[in-house]
Amino acid sequence: MLAFTRFIGIVIICFFNFQAWAQHVYRNYLNEEGSSNATIYHVLPDSKGFIWFGTEYGVIRFDGKNYLKLTVSDGLSDNEVLKIQEDSKGRIWFLTFNGRLSYYYNGKIFNEDNNPVLKKAGALATLNSFYEDQSGNLWFSGYYNQILKISPTNQVQKFDLGNQKRIPEIGKGTFFYEDKSGELLIVSAKNFYTFRSNYEIKPRFFKFKIQGLKTYYSNKPNYLLFLSKAGLVEMQDTVQRLLIPANQLPTLTQLNTIFVDKNQSLWLNSLGDGVYQIKNFRTNPEPYQHFLSGKIITWIDQDKENNLWFTSAEEGVYMLPGNHLEFSSFSYTQKEGLTSNNIFSITKDRKNHIWLGLGNGLINQITPTGIKKYNINFRKAPYNRVLDLFVDNKNVIWGATDMGAAKLVPRKKGKYRVHNMLYHNDARPYAVKSIAQAPSGKMTFVHAAGIEAFRKTIDPKNPYWVAPIAGVTRNRTYTHFYDHAGTLWFANLNGLQKYINPGTIINYGINHSLLSRRITDISEMPDGSLVLATYGYGLIVFNKDRITHHITKKNGLAEDICKKIFVRGSTVWVATTTGLSKIVFKNGAIAETRNYYSTDGLLSNGINDIYADAQGVYIATSKGLSILKDRNQQMLTTPPPVYITQVIAGKKDVTGITGSKLNHRQNRFIFNFIAITYQDPENVNYEYRLHGVNSSWITTANNTVEFSSLAPGKYVFEVKAKKRNSHWSKPIRFSFTVAPPFWQTWWFIAVAIVGVLGTVFLISWYFLQQKLKAKIRQLETEHKIQLERERIARDLHDNVGSHLTYIVNRLDDSPHFAQAPEQLNQMEQLRDFTRQTITQLRETIWAIRKENVAVGELNAKLQKLLWQMVPPNGPLTYQFKSSANETILLTSVQTLNIFRIAQEALTNILKHSRATFVTVYVSTVADKYLQLLLQDNGIGFEPSGVNLADHYGLTNMHERAAELKTTLEVKSEKGKGTQVILLVNLTDAAPPAAAPLTIQSTPVHTHTL
């Protein structure tokens, strides 16, 4: 499949008041791949807006910018395609010379090799007719009266009426017509025949018979236009009537096909003499007009934009833009009699005649009777443009050229006498830019070196018919102008100048940099504002010594290089290098800006000069004279249809597969789209957006957009278009989904979550099992330890305890055997010591037997210890106090060490302190620390002077504190008693600093030794 975009040329011909020579605007489309020299048999504007051309070298589809060429290598059944038709399903059928069918549908060509219906259809003689009846049956006919029927259910039937001689005009071909009842008629070159599927054929006799099989037109059932010997006949159902007699038509032998456009104009094309147009052919036929003279026109059709397409033999395709009626644009070129197409200046005289300044010093005058030609190239210079034409108050035509100036003075019978105004003899010529007339009637002109005036009489001392203007210095000057008050304005290298008097010339370029630029033309609006055309800086409006408007390409002007301007009322026409601009002012503001181009019917976008009046706008171009019948308001046209022509995802073509689901690697998208318009395809704007990325519309003139690295998700691409003179079209959409990689899919995530949770569960279960096993082992070990404790305790009780008890019992009996007092005393001491040993043994057994001991139980033991150690009725009294949480559990090691430290401290108090009062205080801090305080009021001592090696009791206390992983603090001062503080950490946290304690003086228990 070959796509190509070659636009060769545009041929434009126009119309004016003098309709004898006027031509409509046509564009000629050719291509270098063979169509320019090929016969274009047929044209079909399809339901989507594409234009199809049937040629002898294949089929071409055109969208306004791009050509798509299809041949047998793309699937056509034959390269020579005589007709193209579209059925109600949107299938484009190709009727070929070899009689084999094929059709195009959804981007693919179907033929007998890939479609069983077409294979069954086989081949007929050369196909020449197609019809779809009211039941949806497709009918094809070929030469030699062969007929093919394809039903809506794809049933195929063939009828060879030629071999059976049912229709006598063998070899002439037929076409189909359906009457109101649904009966199908076969129309031959001589008659009408009813046709039924059982081969029953009967002639139907009507007043008028068709003259040539190609000269008919039918755009709906029960309706037919055809040419007969009597003239143009209209047939509705079975009723015929003559519309136009033959004597009002072109010669019938020249005519080939007929067509009716949407404006109800009849077009008749001929094989060798162009086309003929008859307006109002049904009601009040106008005399026919002849266009494209000498062309072999093979077919005519009209698209949705009302453009008319004319196919030809060997000269491509001609198109008449549908807006030619809107703009009423016509033209004059050399074909209509002009000396040259390159027009540099234009004006109109007081008799409404058009004057054109051409090259080589030539001037053409267009009058109702013809074109008159004048030559002011007095020196016969090869380069001598007529740059300006001016009509003075006496209807004298003044011409400014590269080699001087001339005037054409009217004479009798419409003739003019030419005068050379700048030199005589062999004087050097002036290059004159512009000519103007002062209110006094004086004629002035601008040349390369300044401004001068024309003299009425020649001075023998001066070979020129000129006189200088006082006060104006010689300088390169571009243009000049007299305003309504008669003030002279001119533009030179220094910018805009205002001439007041010979001694006063104001240079506005000094204070306004924009006014110092090159100014090519000056004019005036009704409010006194000057309009200035610049060479590259757009249009300037200047009023009361200030710039009120600056109009450039950025705010609506066709181009910034402005050549000439023409002011008519509040409308300013601007000639630019790329088009014609129209600017309408209202109340000092810009009310409308509009540009005209070759696509609107102008012969060229390069505009040299303009003239405007009530009859139209006259535009001098490098390709001839365009005449524009401008409307006051721009007519809006139908928005162009938009199609997405290609979608590429990654490297895959997914065109037409909306809703596609693509993998994450196909996340780079290219969208190609086209808005179908043939009037102005270069001035189409698009807006697009991609839902899922950005919901805002983005404007572009390109018809390709690309999106890269799209994240997984759902997307909808939308695009719409507008022509220069239309609203936006409805968006067309393409939805697609970029699938996430498998590791981002819900099922993978779910499986992963389950896997992770399962793994976590298994790991947790494993560690829990290990922990449980460790706990079991710990419990088993603790149980064994507990059993061992109980065994040791039993052994201590049963063995050591019983032995100690035996010793005590024996000592109790010893007084009966002792004689000396010293022996009795020693035995008493031994007995007391043994009893104490039994007591301590029982305390050790108590601690060993229990794994944990509550603080409350420890408190009870400490109170019992005090009761046992402090003699009643002695000099020492004691107080026990507890603020501890008695439910806190201590290990047996902690309990025994705390108890022994308290016991040792009490022993030291009793032995050494000479105290009369002792306090034991147990407290807890936030259930994390247990504090034991013992305080007496004894004689105290100096801790720094104590050697622990000599005091085993203090040494034991510190060692037990170290076993508890804490410290024992002993505070003492001579004469002020002693404090023993033990802070036990019940957790692994660092212990807080010991807070000072306030001990209640009221004793809990008081005993007097």
JSON list of N, CA, C and O in Angstrom, two decimals, residues 73-101:
[
{"chain": "A", "resi": 73, "resn": "SER", "atom": "N", "xyz": [-1.45, -5.04, -6.37]},
{"chain": "A", "resi": 73, "resn": "SER", "atom": "CA", "xyz": [-0.55, -5.53, -5.33]},
{"chain": "A", "resi": 73, "resn": "SER", "atom": "C", "xyz": [-1.12, -5.31, -3.93]},
{"chain": "A", "resi": 73, "resn": "SER", "atom": "O", "xyz": [-0.68, -5.96, -2.98]},
{"chain": "A", "resi": 74, "resn": "ASP", "atom": "N", "xyz": [-2.10, -4.43, -3.82]},
{"chain": "A", "resi": 74, "resn": "ASP", "atom": "CA", "xyz": [-2.76, -4.20, -2.54]},
{"chain": "A", "resi": 74, "resn": "ASP", "atom": "C", "xyz": [-4.07, -4.97, -2.42]},
{"chain": "A", "resi": 74, "resn": "ASP", "atom": "O", "xyz": [-4.72, -4.90, -1.37]},
{"chain": "A", "resi": 75, "resn": "GLY", "atom": "N", "xyz": [-4.45, -5.66, -3.50]},
{"chain": "A", "resi": 75, "resn": "GLY", "atom": "CA", "xyz": [-5.66, -6.47, -3.44]},
{"chain": "A", "resi": 75, "resn": "GLY", "atom": "C", "xyz": [-6.72, -6.13, -4.46]},
{"chain": "A", "resi": 75, "resn": "GLY", "atom": "O", "xyz": [-7.75, -6.82, -4.52]},
{"chain": "A", "resi": 76, "resn": "LEU", "atom": "N", "xyz": [-6.54, -5.07, -5.26]},
{"chain": "A", "resi": 76, "resn": "LEU", "atom": "CA", "xyz": [-7.52, -4.76, -6.29]},
{"chain": "A", "resi": 76, "resn": "LEU", "atom": "C", "xyz": [-7.62, -5.92, -7.28]},
{"chain": "A", "resi": 76, "resn": "LEU", "atom": "O", "xyz": [-6.62, -6.61, -7.57]},
{"chain": "A", "resi": 77, "resn": "SER", "atom": "N", "xyz": [-8.81, -6.13, -7.81]},
{"chain": "A", "resi": 77, "resn": "SER", "atom": "CA", "xyz": [-8.98, -7.20, -8.80]},
{"chain": "A", "resi": 77, "resn": "SER", "atom": "C", "xyz": [-8.48, -6.77, -10.17]},
{"chain": "A", "resi": 77, "resn": "SER", "atom": "O", "xyz": [-8.23, -7.63, -11.03]},
{"chain": "A", "resi": 78, "resn": "ASP", "atom": "N", "xyz": [-8.32, -5.47, -10.39]},
{"chain": "A", "resi": 78, "resn": "ASP", "atom": "CA", "xyz": [-7.78, -4.97, -11.65]},
{"chain": "A", "resi": 78, "resn": "ASP", "atom": "C", "xyz": [-7.31, -3.55, -11.42]},
{"chain": "A", "resi": 78, "resn": "ASP", "atom": "O", "xyz": [-7.89, -2.82, -10.60]},
{"chain": "A", "resi": 79, "resn": "ASN", "atom": "N", "xyz": [-6.27, -3.12, -12.12]},
{"chain": "A", "resi": 79, "resn": "ASN", "atom": "CA", "xyz": [-5.78, -1.75, -11.95]},
{"chain": "A", "resi": 79, "resn": "ASN", "atom": "C", "xyz": [-6.65, -0.72, -12.66]},
{"chain": "A", "resi": 79, "resn": "ASN", "atom": "O", "xyz": [-6.65, 0.45, -12.29]},
{"chain": "A", "resi": 80, "resn": "GLU", "atom": "N", "xyz": [-7.35, -1.14, -13.69]},
{"chain": "A", "resi": 80, "resn": "GLU", "atom": "CA", "xyz": [-8.19, -0.19, -14.43]},
{"chain": "A", "resi": 80, "resn": "GLU", "atom": "C", "xyz": [-9.59, -0.18, -13.81]},
{"chain": "A", "resi": 80, "resn": "GLU", "atom": "O", "xyz": [-10.39, -1.09, -14.03]},
{"chain": "A", "resi": 81, "resn": "VAL", "atom": "N", "xyz": [-9.84, 0.87, -13.01]},
{"chain": "A", "resi": 81, "resn": "VAL", "atom": "CA", "xyz": [-11.09, 0.98, -12.26]},
{"chain": "A", "resi": 81, "resn": "VAL", "atom": "C", "xyz": [-11.97, 2.02, -12.93]},
{"chain": "A", "resi": 81, "resn": "VAL", "atom": "O", "xyz": [-11.62, 3.21, -12.97]},
{"chain": "A", "resi": 82, "resn": "LEU", "atom": "N", "xyz": [-13.11, 1.58, -13.47]},
{"chain": "A", "resi": 82, "resn": "LEU", "atom": "CA", "xyz": [-13.98, 2.46, -14.26]},
{"chain": "A", "resi": 82, "resn": "LEU", "atom": "C", "xyz": [-14.94, 3.25, -13.39]},
{"chain": "A", "resi": 82, "resn": "LEU", "atom": "O", "xyz": [-15.26, 4.40, -13.70]},
{"chain": "A", "resi": 83, "resn": "LYS", "atom": "N", "xyz": [-15.41, 2.61, -12.33]},
{"chain": "A", "resi": 83, "resn": "LYS", "atom": "CA", "xyz": [-16.35, 3.29, -11.42]},
{"chain": "A", "resi": 83, "resn": "LYS", "atom": "C", "xyz": [-16.09, 2.86, -9.99]},
{"chain": "A", "resi": 83, "resn": "LYS", "atom": "O", "xyz": [-15.59, 1.75, -9.74]},
{"chain": "A", "resi": 84, "resn": "ILE", "atom": "N", "xyz": [-16.47, 3.73, -9.05]},
{"chain": "A", "resi": 84, "resn": "ILE", "atom": "CA", "xyz": [-16.36, 3.43, -7.62]},
{"chain": "A", "resi": 84, "resn": "ILE", "atom": "C", "xyz": [-17.71, 3.79, -7.00]},
{"chain": "A", "resi": 84, "resn": "ILE", "atom": "O", "xyz": [-18.24, 4.88, -7.22]},
{"chain": "A", "resi": 85, "resn": "GLN", "atom": "N", "xyz": [-18.27, 2.87, -6.21]},
{"chain": "A", "resi": 85, "resn": "GLN", "atom": "CA", "xyz": [-19.56, 3.09, -5.58]},
{"chain": "A", "resi": 85, "resn": "GLN", "atom": "C", "xyz": [-19.51, 2.64, -4.12]},
{"chain": "A", "resi": 85, "resn": "GLN", "atom": "O", "xyz": [-18.70, 1.76, -3.78]},
{"chain": "A", "resi": 86, "resn": "GLU", "atom": "N", "xyz": [-20.37, 3.20, -3.30]},
{"chain": "A", "resi": 86, "resn": "GLU", "atom": "CA", "xyz": [-20.44, 2.85, -1.89]},
{"chain": "A", "resi": 86, "resn": "GLU", "atom": "C", "xyz": [-21.83, 2.33, -1.57]},
{"chain": "A", "resi": 86, "resn": "GLU", "atom": "O", "xyz": [-22.84, 2.94, -1.97]},
{"chain": "A", "resi": 87, "resn": "ASP", "atom": "N", "xyz": [-21.88, 1.20, -0.83]},
{"chain": "A", "resi": 87, "resn": "ASP", "atom": "CA", "xyz": [-23.19, 0.68, -0.45]},
{"chain": "A", "resi": 87, "resn": "ASP", "atom": "C", "xyz": [-23.58, 1.20, 0.93]},
{"chain": "A", "resi": 87, "resn": "ASP", "atom": "O", "xyz": [-22.85, 1.95, 1.57]},
{"chain": "A", "resi": 88, "resn": "SER", "atom": "N", "xyz": [-24.74, 0.77, 1.40]},
{"chain": "A", "resi": 88, "resn": "SER", "atom": "CA", "xyz": [-25.28, 1.27, 2.67]},
{"chain": "A", "resi": 88, "resn": "SER", "atom": "C", "xyz": [-24.48, 0.80, 3.87]},
{"chain": "A", "resi": 88, "resn": "SER", "atom": "O", "xyz": [-24.62, 1.34, 4.97]},
{"chain": "A", "resi": 89, "resn": "LYS", "atom": "N", "xyz": [-23.63, -0.22, 3.70]},
{"chain": "A", "resi": 89, "resn": "LYS", "atom": "CA", "xyz": [-22.80, -0.71, 4.80]},
{"chain": "A", "resi": 89, "resn": "LYS", "atom": "C", "xyz": [-21.44, -0.02, 4.85]},
{"chain": "A", "resi": 89, "resn": "LYS", "atom": "O", "xyz": [-20.62, -0.33, 5.72]},
{"chain": "A", "resi": 90, "resn": "GLY", "atom": "N", "xyz": [-21.19, 0.89, 3.92]},
{"chain": "A", "resi": 90, "resn": "GLY", "atom": "CA", "xyz": [-19.91, 1.60, 3.92]},
{"chain": "A", "resi": 90, "resn": "GLY", "atom": "C", "xyz": [-18.82, 0.90, 3.14]},
{"chain": "A", "resi": 90, "resn": "GLY", "atom": "O", "xyz": [-17.66, 1.31, 3.19]},
{"chain": "A", "resi": 91, "resn": "ARG", "atom": "N", "xyz": [-19.17, -0.14, 2.38]},
{"chain": "A", "resi": 91, "resn": "ARG", "atom": "CA", "xyz": [-18.19, -0.83, 1.55]},
{"chain": "A", "resi": 91, "resn": "ARG", "atom": "C", "xyz": [-17.99, -0.05, 0.25]},
{"chain": "A", "resi": 91, "resn": "ARG", "atom": "O", "xyz": [-18.98, 0.36, -0.38]},
{"chain": "A", "resi": 92, "resn": "ILE", "atom": "N", "xyz": [-16.74, 0.15, -0.12]},
{"chain": "A", "resi": 92, "resn": "ILE", "atom": "CA", "xyz": [-16.41, 0.87, -1.35]},
{"chain": "A", "resi": 92, "resn": "ILE", "atom": "C", "xyz": [-16.14, -0.16, -2.44]},
{"chain": "A", "resi": 92, "resn": "ILE", "atom": "O", "xyz": [-15.16, -0.92, -2.38]},
{"chain": "A", "resi": 93, "resn": "TRP", "atom": "N", "xyz": [-17.03, -0.18, -3.46]},
{"chain": "A", "resi": 93, "resn": "TRP", "atom": "CA", "xyz": [-16.95, -1.18, -4.52]},
{"chain": "A", "resi": 93, "resn": "TRP", "atom": "C", "xyz": [-16.21, -0.62, -5.73]},
{"chain": "A", "resi": 93, "resn": "TRP", "atom": "O", "xyz": [-16.40, 0.54, -6.11]},
{"chain": "A", "resi": 94, "resn": "PHE", "atom": "N", "xyz": [-15.36, -1.46, -6.31]},
{"chain": "A", "resi": 94, "resn": "PHE", "atom": "CA", "xyz": [-14.57, -1.07, -7.47]},
{"chain": "A", "resi": 94, "resn": "PHE", "atom": "C", "xyz": [-15.05, -1.85, -8.69]},
{"chain": "A", "resi": 94, "resn": "PHE", "atom": "O", "xyz": [-14.95, -3.09, -8.72]},
{"chain": "A", "resi": 95, "resn": "LEU", "atom": "N", "xyz": [-15.56, -1.13, -9.69]},
{"chain": "A", "resi": 95, "resn": "LEU", "atom": "CA", "xyz": [-16.04, -1.73, -10.92]},
{"chain": "A", "resi": 95, "resn": "LEU", "atom": "C", "xyz": [-14.92, -1.63, -11.95]},
{"chain": "A", "resi": 95, "resn": "LEU", "atom": "O", "xyz": [-14.50, -0.52, -12.33]},
{"chain": "A", "resi": 96, "resn": "THR", "atom": "N", "xyz": [-14.41, -2.77, -12.38]},
{"chain": "A", "resi": 96, "resn": "THR", "atom": "CA", "xyz": [-13.16, -2.82, -13.13]},
{"chain": "A", "resi": 96, "resn": "THR", "atom": "C", "xyz": [-13.38, -3.19, -14.59]},
{"chain": "A", "resi": 96, "resn": "THR", "atom": "O", "xyz": [-14.45, -3.69, -14.98]},
{"chain": "A", "resi": 97, "resn": "PHE", "atom": "N", "xyz": [-12.32, -2.98, -15.34]},
{"chain": "A", "resi": 97, "resn": "PHE", "atom": "CA", "xyz": [-12.36, -3.30, -16.76]},
{"chain": "A", "resi": 97, "resn": "PHE", "atom": "C", "xyz": [-12.44, -4.81, -16.99]},
{"chain": "A", "resi": 97, "resn": "PHE", "atom": "O", "xyz": [-13.12, -5.27, -17.92]},
{"chain": "A", "resi": 98, "resn": "ASN", "atom": "N", "xyz": [-11.75, -5.60, -16.15]},
{"chain": "A", "resi": 98, "resn": "ASN", "atom": "CA", "xyz": [-11.76, -7.05, -16.37]},
{"chain": "A", "resi": 98, "resn": "ASN", "atom": "C", "xyz": [-13.00, -7.73, -15.80]},
{"chain": "A", "resi": 98, "resn": "ASN", "atom": "O", "xyz": [-13.15, -8.95, -15.88]},
{"chain": "A", "resi": 99, "resn": "GLY", "atom": "N", "xyz": [-13.91, -6.95, -15.20]},
{"chain": "A", "resi": 99, "resn": "GLY", "atom": "CA", "xyz": [-15.19, -7.50, -14.77]},
{"chain": "A", "resi": 99, "resn": "GLY", "atom": "C", "xyz": [-15.16, -8.22, -13.43]},
{"chain": "A", "resi": 99, "resn": "GLY", "atom": "O", "xyz": [-16.18, -8.80, -13.02]},
{"chain": "A", "resi": 100, "resn": "ARG", "atom": "N", "xyz": [-14.03, -8.17, -12.72]},
{"chain": "A", "resi": 100, "resn": "ARG", "atom": "CA", "xyz": [-13.94, -8.84, -11.43]},
{"chain": "A", "resi": 100, "resn": "ARG", "atom": "C", "xyz": [-14.13, -7.81, -10.32]},
{"chain": "A", "resi": 100, "resn": "ARG", "atom": "O", "xyz": [-13.56, -6.72, -10.36]},
{"chain": "A", "resi": 101, "resn": "LEU", "atom": "N", "xyz": [-14.91, -8.21, -9.32]},
{"chain": "A", "resi": 101, "resn": "LEU", "atom": "CA", "xyz": [-15.27, -7.29, -8.24]},
{"chain": "A", "resi": 101, "resn": "LEU", "atom": "C", "xyz": [-14.24, -7.33, -7.12]},
{"chain": "A", "resi": 101, "resn": "LEU", "atom": "O", "xyz": [-13.61, -8.36, -6.84]}
]
